[in-house]
Tab-separated table of C-alpha atoms and ligand atoms in Angstrom:
chain	number	residue	atom	x	y	z
A	1	MET	CA	52.748	76.142	124.873
A	2	PHE	CA	54.382	78.072	122.586
A	3	ASP	CA	55.451	75.782	119.970
A	4	TYR	CA	59.253	77.116	119.388
A	5	ASN	CA	59.996	75.234	115.951
A	6	GLU	CA	58.750	78.521	114.403
A	7	PHE	CA	61.567	79.882	114.662
A	8	SER	CA	63.667	76.655	114.407
A	9	LYS	CA	62.230	76.055	111.205
A	10	GLU	CA	62.334	79.871	109.179
A	11	LEU	CA	65.889	80.400	110.660
A	12	LYS	CA	67.202	76.262	109.093
A	13	GLU	CA	65.331	77.443	105.270
A	14	LEU	CA	67.328	80.347	106.156
A	15	GLU	CA	70.615	78.715	106.334
A	16	GLU	CA	69.995	76.561	103.133
A	17	LYS	CA	69.839	79.619	100.879
A	18	GLY	CA	73.025	80.791	103.040
A	19	LEU	CA	70.726	83.606	104.299
A	20	LEU	CA	71.674	83.014	107.813
A	21	VAL	CA	73.513	85.697	109.463
A	22	ARG	CA	76.542	84.183	110.908
A	23	ILE	CA	77.346	86.095	114.427
A	24	ARG	CA	81.320	86.320	114.364
A	25	THR	CA	83.061	86.702	117.992
A	26	LEU	CA	85.797	89.087	118.546
A	27	GLN	CA	88.030	87.757	120.643
A	28	SER	CA	90.230	91.194	120.113
A	29	PRO	CA	89.380	95.545	120.377
A	30	GLN	CA	88.855	96.864	116.928
A	31	GLY	CA	91.940	96.650	115.272
A	32	ALA	CA	93.530	96.315	111.316
A	33	TRP	CA	93.860	92.793	112.696
A	34	LEU	CA	91.436	90.603	114.737
A	35	THR	CA	91.137	87.412	116.558
A	36	ILE	CA	87.878	85.226	116.114
A	37	ASP	CA	88.165	81.736	117.201
A	38	GLY	CA	91.676	81.377	118.160
A	39	LYS	CA	92.292	82.625	115.114
A	40	LYS	CA	94.924	86.353	113.550
A	41	VAL	CA	92.811	87.561	110.656
A	42	LEU	CA	92.689	91.061	108.351
A	43	ASN	CA	89.546	92.747	109.747
A	44	LEU	CA	87.627	93.908	106.423
A	45	CYS	CA	84.373	94.507	107.647
A	46	SER	CA	84.352	97.183	109.595
A	47	ASN	CA	83.085	100.891	109.735
A	48	ASN	CA	86.042	101.634	111.584
A	49	TYR	CA	87.393	104.009	108.652
A	50	LEU	CA	89.628	105.918	110.443
A	51	GLY	CA	91.039	103.076	113.233
A	52	LEU	CA	89.611	105.809	116.075
A	53	ALA	CA	87.254	102.649	117.987
A	54	PHE	CA	90.688	101.845	119.569
A	55	ASN	CA	92.504	105.081	119.818
A	56	GLU	CA	94.494	106.002	122.799
A	57	GLU	CA	93.387	109.621	122.604
A	58	LEU	CA	89.883	108.350	122.724
A	59	LYS	CA	90.485	105.639	126.101
A	60	LYS	CA	92.155	108.248	127.598
A	61	ALA	CA	89.575	110.799	126.931
A	62	ALA	CA	86.640	108.202	127.479
A	63	ILE	CA	87.965	107.080	131.065
A	64	GLU	CA	88.780	111.090	131.404
A	65	ALA	CA	84.574	110.923	131.471
A	66	ILE	CA	83.765	107.815	133.436
A	67	GLU	CA	86.474	109.991	136.438
A	68	LYS	CA	84.969	112.924	136.760
A	69	TRP	CA	80.942	112.074	135.231
A	70	GLY	CA	80.739	108.453	136.398
A	71	VAL	CA	79.671	105.700	134.202
A	72	GLY	CA	75.168	106.481	133.464
A	73	PRO	CA	73.683	109.668	132.602
A	74	GLY	CA	70.968	108.638	135.688
A	75	ALA	CA	68.470	109.809	133.648
A	76	VAL	CA	67.208	110.946	129.572
A	77	ARG	CA	68.135	114.728	128.590
A	78	THR	CA	65.136	116.757	129.632
A	79	ILE	CA	64.678	115.200	133.223
A	80	ALA	CA	68.044	115.056	134.811
A	81	GLY	CA	70.355	113.178	131.714
A	82	THR	CA	71.725	115.905	130.266
A	83	LEU	CA	75.338	116.869	131.724
A	84	GLU	CA	77.734	119.810	130.057
A	85	ILE	CA	80.032	117.352	128.457
A	86	HIS	CA	77.178	116.228	126.167
A	87	GLU	CA	76.402	120.163	125.170
A	88	LEU	CA	80.102	120.559	125.375
A	89	LEU	CA	80.075	117.719	121.956
A	90	GLU	CA	76.573	118.761	120.493
A	91	LYS	CA	78.719	122.150	120.517
A	92	GLU	CA	81.298	121.383	119.424
A	93	LEU	CA	79.774	119.377	116.784
A	94	ALA	CA	77.645	121.573	115.385
A	95	GLU	CA	81.051	123.843	114.996
A	96	PHE	CA	82.883	120.877	113.182
A	97	LYS	CA	79.577	120.432	110.989
A	98	LYS	CA	79.285	124.236	110.554
A	99	VAL	CA	75.831	124.140	111.727
A	100	GLU	CA	73.485	125.762	114.311
A	101	ALA	CA	73.261	123.277	116.328
A	102	THR	CA	73.253	119.402	116.645
A	103	LEU	CA	71.839	116.832	118.852
A	104	VAL	CA	73.048	114.251	119.919
A	105	LEU	CA	71.279	110.489	120.312
A	106	GLN	CA	71.647	106.982	121.562
A	107	SER	CA	72.882	106.479	118.038
A	108	GLY	CA	72.443	106.847	114.237
A	109	PHE	CA	69.182	104.450	114.178
A	110	ASN	CA	67.610	106.567	116.812
A	111	ALA	CA	68.099	109.478	115.058
A	112	ASN	CA	66.360	108.894	112.250
A	113	GLN	CA	63.258	107.560	114.442
A	114	ALA	CA	64.081	111.106	116.918
A	115	VAL	CA	63.126	113.359	113.761
A	116	ILE	CA	60.854	111.503	110.998
A	117	PRO	CA	57.943	111.645	112.975
A	118	ALA	CA	58.750	113.862	115.087
A	119	ILE	CA	58.544	116.304	112.071
A	120	THR	CA	55.821	115.115	110.121
A	121	THR	CA	51.814	114.448	110.507
A	122	ALA	CA	48.484	112.994	108.597
A	123	GLU	CA	48.822	116.063	106.275
A	124	ASP	CA	52.504	115.653	104.881
A	125	ALA	CA	54.371	113.912	102.149
A	126	ILE	CA	57.862	112.042	102.897
A	127	LEU	CA	59.534	111.152	99.491
A	128	SER	CA	62.598	108.305	100.323
A	129	ASP	CA	65.645	107.100	97.904
A	130	GLU	CA	64.242	103.366	97.327
A	131	LEU	CA	67.740	102.340	98.574
A	132	ASN	CA	67.659	104.153	102.087
A	133	HIS	CA	68.594	102.342	104.564
A	134	ALA	CA	66.592	100.248	107.079
A	135	SER	CA	66.720	103.531	110.204
A	136	ILE	CA	64.968	106.166	107.581
A	137	ILE	CA	62.292	102.511	106.413
A	138	ASP	CA	61.361	102.325	110.421
A	139	GLY	CA	61.308	105.777	110.607
A	140	VAL	CA	59.582	106.887	107.960
A	141	ARG	CA	56.982	103.543	109.067
A	142	LEU	CA	56.318	105.294	112.688
A	143	SER	CA	54.848	108.467	110.679
A	144	LYS	CA	51.726	109.431	109.819
A	145	ALA	CA	52.700	110.984	106.289
A	146	LYS	CA	52.097	109.633	103.018
A	147	ARG	CA	55.147	107.487	101.563
A	148	TYR	CA	56.796	108.409	97.922
A	149	VAL	CA	59.630	106.594	97.515
A	150	TRP	CA	61.982	107.694	94.444
A	151	LYS	CA	63.942	105.253	91.903
A	152	HIS	CA	67.299	105.409	93.216
A	153	ARG	CA	69.314	108.516	92.932
A	154	ASP	CA	67.112	109.619	90.464
A	155	ALA	CA	66.328	113.741	90.860
A	156	GLU	CA	63.620	113.440	88.027
A	157	ASP	CA	61.848	110.364	89.531
A	158	LEU	CA	62.320	112.810	93.007
A	159	GLU	CA	60.837	116.229	91.080
A	160	GLU	CA	58.160	113.662	89.572
A	161	LYS	CA	57.171	112.324	93.163
A	162	LEU	CA	57.308	115.840	94.634
A	163	LYS	CA	54.781	116.582	91.707
A	164	GLN	CA	52.866	113.844	93.245
A	165	ALA	CA	52.744	115.229	96.291
A	166	LYS	CA	51.844	118.079	96.101
A	167	ALA	CA	48.889	117.998	93.801
A	168	GLU	CA	47.349	115.571	96.551
A	169	GLY	CA	47.574	117.970	98.772
A	170	SER	CA	50.772	117.512	100.902
A	171	ARG	CA	51.245	120.209	103.683
A	172	ARG	CA	54.763	119.734	104.456
A	173	LEU	CA	57.420	117.576	101.819
A	174	LEU	CA	60.154	115.893	103.776
A	175	VAL	CA	62.785	114.429	101.149
A	176	ILE	CA	64.897	111.758	102.554
A	177	THR	CA	67.959	109.878	101.312
A	178	ASP	CA	70.965	108.851	102.849
A	179	GLY	CA	74.325	110.747	101.653
A	180	VAL	CA	76.339	107.524	101.321
A	181	PHE	CA	74.448	104.005	100.299
A	182	SER	CA	76.018	101.499	103.138
A	183	MET	CA	76.168	99.340	100.871
A	184	ASP	CA	77.332	100.039	97.143
A	185	GLY	CA	79.498	103.031	98.411
A	186	ASP	CA	77.890	105.406	96.021
A	187	LEU	CA	76.690	108.880	96.483
A	188	ALA	CA	72.838	110.295	96.319
A	189	PRO	CA	72.917	113.271	93.517
A	190	LEU	CA	72.534	116.083	96.587
A	191	PRO	CA	73.133	119.457	94.710
A	192	GLU	CA	70.604	117.927	92.036
A	193	ILE	CA	68.400	116.988	94.887
A	194	VAL	CA	69.236	120.260	95.929
A	195	GLU	CA	67.729	121.854	93.302
A	196	LYS	CA	64.604	120.107	93.557
A	197	CYS	CA	63.955	120.953	96.864
A	198	GLU	CA	64.076	124.274	96.148
A	199	LYS	CA	62.015	124.593	93.709
A	200	TYR	CA	59.352	122.557	95.388
A	201	ASP	CA	59.890	123.724	99.136
A	202	ALA	CA	60.499	120.699	100.438
A	203	LEU	CA	62.667	120.017	103.068
A	204	LEU	CA	65.489	118.308	103.311
A	205	MET	CA	67.071	115.575	105.282
A	206	VAL	CA	70.128	113.933	104.112
A	207	ASP	CA	71.929	110.659	106.495
A	208	ASP	CA	75.269	110.862	106.370
A	209	ALA	CA	76.547	107.959	108.425
A	210	HIS	CA	78.810	106.757	105.662
A	211	GLY	CA	79.629	109.782	105.138
A	212	GLU	CA	80.396	111.185	108.391
A	213	GLY	CA	84.112	111.862	109.031
A	214	VAL	CA	84.901	110.279	105.520
A	215	LEU	CA	84.231	112.854	103.688
A	216	GLY	CA	84.722	116.261	102.985
A	217	SER	CA	87.556	118.143	104.441
A	218	HIS	CA	88.232	116.880	107.383
A	219	GLY	CA	85.554	114.318	106.986
A	220	ARG	CA	83.282	117.190	107.398
A	221	GLY	CA	80.911	114.927	105.065
A	222	ILE	CA	78.712	115.262	101.975
A	223	VAL	CA	77.403	118.430	102.639
A	224	ASP	CA	80.861	119.930	102.565
A	225	HIS	CA	82.009	117.453	100.103
A	226	PHE	CA	79.373	118.819	97.545
A	227	ASP	CA	79.490	122.918	99.456
A	228	LEU	CA	76.539	123.062	100.147
A	229	HIS	CA	76.651	124.281	103.287
A	230	GLY	CA	72.632	126.232	104.550
A	231	ARG	CA	70.916	124.154	101.711
A	232	VAL	CA	70.651	120.781	103.425
A	233	ASP	CA	67.536	120.708	105.696
A	234	ILE	CA	69.152	118.067	108.365
A	235	GLU	CA	72.201	115.828	108.349
A	236	VAL	CA	71.245	112.776	110.535
A	237	GLY	CA	75.009	111.459	111.284
A	238	THR	CA	76.908	108.621	113.452
A	239	LEU	CA	79.002	108.610	116.038
A	240	SER	CA	80.037	105.015	116.139
A	241	LYS	CA	81.667	104.222	112.135
A	242	ALA	CA	84.430	106.583	111.033
A	243	PHE	CA	83.728	108.981	114.611
A	244	GLY	CA	85.439	105.429	116.265
A	245	VAL	CA	82.364	105.453	119.214
A	246	VAL	CA	78.967	104.867	119.710
A	247	GLY	CA	75.501	107.494	118.643
A	248	GLY	CA	74.428	109.470	116.441
A	249	PHE	CA	73.150	113.350	115.740
A	250	VAL	CA	71.148	115.318	114.463
A	251	ALA	CA	72.625	118.640	112.593
A	252	GLY	CA	70.861	121.763	111.277
A	253	LYS	CA	68.845	124.910	112.090
A	254	LYS	CA	68.625	126.267	115.900
A	255	ASP	CA	64.728	126.262	116.075
A	256	LEU	CA	64.648	122.642	114.617
A	257	ILE	CA	67.329	121.603	117.040
A	258	ASP	CA	64.982	123.001	119.976
A	259	TYR	CA	61.838	121.802	118.277
A	260	LEU	CA	63.481	118.060	118.103
A	261	LYS	CA	64.231	118.576	121.909
A	262	GLN	CA	61.030	118.603	122.064
A	263	LYS	CA	58.910	116.135	120.270
A	264	ALA	CA	61.537	113.312	119.455
A	265	ARG	CA	60.710	110.728	121.064
A	266	PRO	CA	63.789	108.614	121.466
A	267	PHE	CA	65.599	112.034	123.551
A	268	LEU	CA	62.381	112.588	125.429
A	269	PHE	CA	62.250	108.611	126.213
A	270	SER	CA	65.642	107.096	126.119
A	271	SER	CA	68.405	107.248	128.455
A	272	SER	CA	71.203	109.843	126.428
A	273	LEU	CA	74.346	108.633	125.469
A	274	SER	CA	76.945	107.341	129.036
A	275	PRO	CA	80.313	110.027	129.921
A	276	ALA	CA	82.247	107.525	128.434
A	277	GLU	CA	80.972	107.493	125.276
A	278	THR	CA	80.348	111.300	124.928
A	279	GLY	CA	83.856	112.351	125.843
A	280	ALA	CA	85.683	109.848	123.508
A	281	ALA	CA	83.275	111.402	120.753
A	282	LEU	CA	84.494	115.069	121.630
A	283	ALA	CA	87.611	113.733	121.591
A	284	ALA	CA	86.976	112.208	117.705
A	285	VAL	CA	85.436	115.689	116.962
A	286	ARG	CA	88.641	117.413	118.007
A	287	MET	CA	90.845	114.958	116.479
A	288	LEU	CA	88.916	115.605	113.212
A	289	LYS	CA	88.885	119.305	113.370
A	290	ALA	CA	92.686	119.767	114.611
A	291	SER	CA	94.096	117.212	111.899
A	292	ASP	CA	93.137	115.562	107.971
A	293	GLU	CA	95.557	112.446	108.154
A	294	LEU	CA	93.529	109.764	109.218
A	295	VAL	CA	90.513	110.844	106.212
A	296	LYS	CA	93.358	111.519	103.286
A	297	LYS	CA	95.092	108.548	104.298
A	298	LEU	CA	91.540	105.809	103.959
A	299	TRP	CA	90.795	107.605	100.761
A	300	ASP	CA	94.941	106.271	99.841
A	301	ASN	CA	94.056	103.112	100.837
A	302	ALA	CA	90.149	102.538	99.393
A	303	SER	CA	91.669	103.498	96.178
A	304	TYR	CA	94.963	101.520	95.912
A	305	PHE	CA	92.550	98.508	96.592
A	306	LYS	CA	89.557	99.528	94.927
A	307	THR	CA	92.091	99.721	91.620
A	308	GLU	CA	94.130	96.438	92.086
A	309	MET	CA	90.740	94.364	92.525
A	310	GLN	CA	89.328	95.982	89.342
A	311	LYS	CA	92.549	94.811	87.675
A	312	LEU	CA	92.224	91.283	89.238
A	313	GLY	CA	89.615	91.171	87.279
A	314	PHE	CA	86.612	91.850	89.758
A	315	ASP	CA	83.322	93.099	89.995
A	316	THR	CA	83.146	96.225	92.460
A	317	GLY	CA	80.251	98.130	91.479
A	318	HIS	CA	79.744	102.052	91.128
A	319	SER	CA	81.229	102.993	94.859
A	320	GLU	CA	82.443	105.993	94.835
A	321	THR	CA	83.967	105.843	98.833
A	322	PRO	CA	86.212	103.647	100.367
A	323	ILE	CA	82.721	101.030	100.875
A	324	THR	CA	84.280	98.085	98.203
A	325	PRO	CA	81.392	95.682	97.219
A	326	VAL	CA	82.865	92.509	95.921
A	327	MET	CA	79.645	91.222	93.952
A	328	LEU	CA	79.204	87.585	93.371
A	329	TYR	CA	75.268	88.089	93.491
A	330	ASP	CA	74.613	84.272	94.513
A	331	ALA	CA	73.432	84.496	98.438
A	332	LYS	CA	75.876	80.441	98.609
A	333	LEU	CA	78.979	81.803	96.206
A	334	SER	CA	79.522	84.856	98.034
A	335	SER	CA	78.415	83.010	102.126
A	336	GLN	CA	80.969	80.271	100.713
A	337	PHE	CA	83.855	82.754	98.821
A	338	SER	CA	83.578	84.833	102.866
A	339	LYS	CA	84.183	80.902	104.551
A	340	LYS	CA	87.261	80.458	102.341
A	341	LEU	CA	88.793	84.220	102.694
A	342	PHE	CA	88.340	83.822	106.848
A	343	GLU	CA	90.429	79.941	106.583
A	344	GLU	CA	92.394	82.238	104.321
A	345	GLY	CA	93.109	84.475	107.511
A	346	ILE	CA	90.400	87.532	105.895
A	347	PHE	CA	87.478	88.660	107.516
A	348	ALA	CA	85.161	89.791	105.196
A	349	GLN	CA	81.720	89.692	105.843
A	350	SER	CA	78.893	87.866	102.739
A	351	ILE	CA	76.088	90.465	102.798
A	352	GLY	CA	72.192	88.602	101.520
A	353	TYR	CA	69.367	89.305	101.139
A	354	PRO	CA	67.552	91.388	103.346
A	355	THR	CA	70.280	94.051	103.919
A	356	VAL	CA	70.883	93.680	99.985
A	357	PRO	CA	68.416	92.721	97.045
A	358	LYS	CA	67.714	89.633	96.065
A	359	GLY	CA	69.924	88.085	94.234
A	360	LYS	CA	72.528	91.504	94.987
A	361	ALA	CA	75.151	89.130	97.294
A	362	ARG	CA	78.324	90.395	98.272
A	363	ILE	CA	81.520	90.237	100.046
A	364	ARG	CA	81.226	94.208	101.781
A	365	VAL	CA	85.029	95.175	101.595
A	366	MET	CA	85.538	97.668	104.799
A	367	ILE	CA	88.841	99.546	104.092
A	368	SER	CA	90.703	101.637	106.650
A	369	ALA	CA	93.260	104.182	107.271
A	370	VAL	CA	94.503	101.205	110.307
A	371	HIS	CA	95.678	99.513	107.168
A	372	THR	CA	99.461	98.960	105.879
A	373	LYS	CA	100.233	98.540	102.209
A	374	GLU	CA	101.295	94.992	103.307
A	375	ASP	CA	98.217	94.228	104.643
A	376	LEU	CA	96.550	95.340	101.747
A	377	ASP	CA	98.873	93.236	99.497
A	378	PHE	CA	97.409	90.154	101.797
A	379	ALA	CA	94.135	90.730	101.146
A	380	LEU	CA	94.268	90.907	97.348
A	381	GLY	CA	95.969	87.904	97.399
A	382	LYS	CA	94.313	86.266	98.971
A	383	PHE	CA	90.950	87.631	97.169
A	384	LYS	CA	93.012	86.511	94.499
A	385	LYS	CA	93.350	83.079	95.393
A	386	VAL	CA	89.417	82.608	96.296
A	387	GLY	CA	88.596	84.267	93.894
A	388	LYS	CA	90.311	81.435	91.103
A	389	GLU	CA	89.565	78.399	93.314
A	390	LEU	CA	85.556	79.852	92.936
A	391	GLY	CA	85.619	80.103	89.382
A	392	VAL	CA	85.060	84.245	89.547
A	393	ILE	CA	88.034	85.391	88.425
B	401	PMP	N1	72.331	105.157	108.729
B	401	PMP	C1	72.600	104.482	107.978
B	401	PMP	C2	72.991	105.110	106.410
B	401	PMP	C3	73.166	103.870	108.043
B	401	PMP	O1	75.014	103.152	107.472
B	401	PMP	C4	73.471	103.134	109.899
B	401	PMP	C5	74.343	102.174	110.489
B	401	PMP	N2	74.561	100.888	109.345
B	401	PMP	C6	73.037	103.870	109.995
B	401	PMP	C7	72.019	104.913	110.007
B	401	PMP	C8	72.570	103.394	111.670
B	401	PMP	O2	73.699	103.984	112.553
B	401	PMP	P1	74.632	103.346	114.222
B	401	PMP	O3	75.224	101.996	114.239
B	401	PMP	O4	74.845	104.577	114.597
B	401	PMP	O5	72.093	102.924	114.598
């Protein structure tokens, strides 16, 4: 019989190191405040940047889509699972993103698994920033292409790797970077990366999961933020964060999207988004197109919180976005900090290895457009209290 102690022993070790992920169950819907363990706590760690996960218009759109289309897609997209509502979402998302076409997938994670192995072979090379998201790393692992990892946000090192890949005879070069790095909130130096890719005829792919709905005009993402429309070949996005729903997408030229429809395995072999998700995502796109009010509120809130935390003496890293890492470095300290915050009515999870490198544990605060100034002041007061108790500030 299999000895399950192998698992429990390892779990115990993780706990001793402060690396065991504590899964909290929400007893209320996503909002600025949550109920967890019967306790009302301020939510500082959801990716629901704009508060759309519990938005009335999106809920209504989901219900209408269920009424019209039912609950399940019935099949994969290439057999009987493409509904008109999927294509409508793809069309309106493409208009919003200012690209020729988009392809919607079940998640941002799946979107990376869809693109990377579909467009690279053993003759090609993939060049990846060393801090790229796990879903990119796994997508790269599914490809037979040669791999090169360049130093985080270092366009000169990228150029070295591009030269090396060319010299070693690689056919197609695919450069991949996160747009916003999810744990630190820093941005890819996209204008420099674009220049390098153009110089070496490389394809450029940006995973903008944390930039969609956050960066650029009306939240159009990092390409819009840097005004690089038409110069980034592939944008991967998610509908699961600022858009408030779930799902992922690829945006780019029509030829690329047509090609993925024939080759991308999560598209070919896994059923499509449900009507409710698709309808709600469509409503989110329409809302963002119509108004940038929520995006502006998000940035105002984030900048207030970050500035005040710095004034208190916290190390908030190098974030350029609403993601606010509160750097504690030591995993045990970070886990203890999070526990104490929870006792004080703040839900902000500790993040440690392997999500971030060893010795870089932190509380990652996610500010949202639906936090009020009172909420943020409440959080600042509690951070100050716990920070002093634990000798961090
Ligand atoms: N890419 C990045 C950079 C992310 O941060 C995430 C979410 N953690 C994903 C992809 C996956 O997105 P989804 O949750 O939609 O699968």
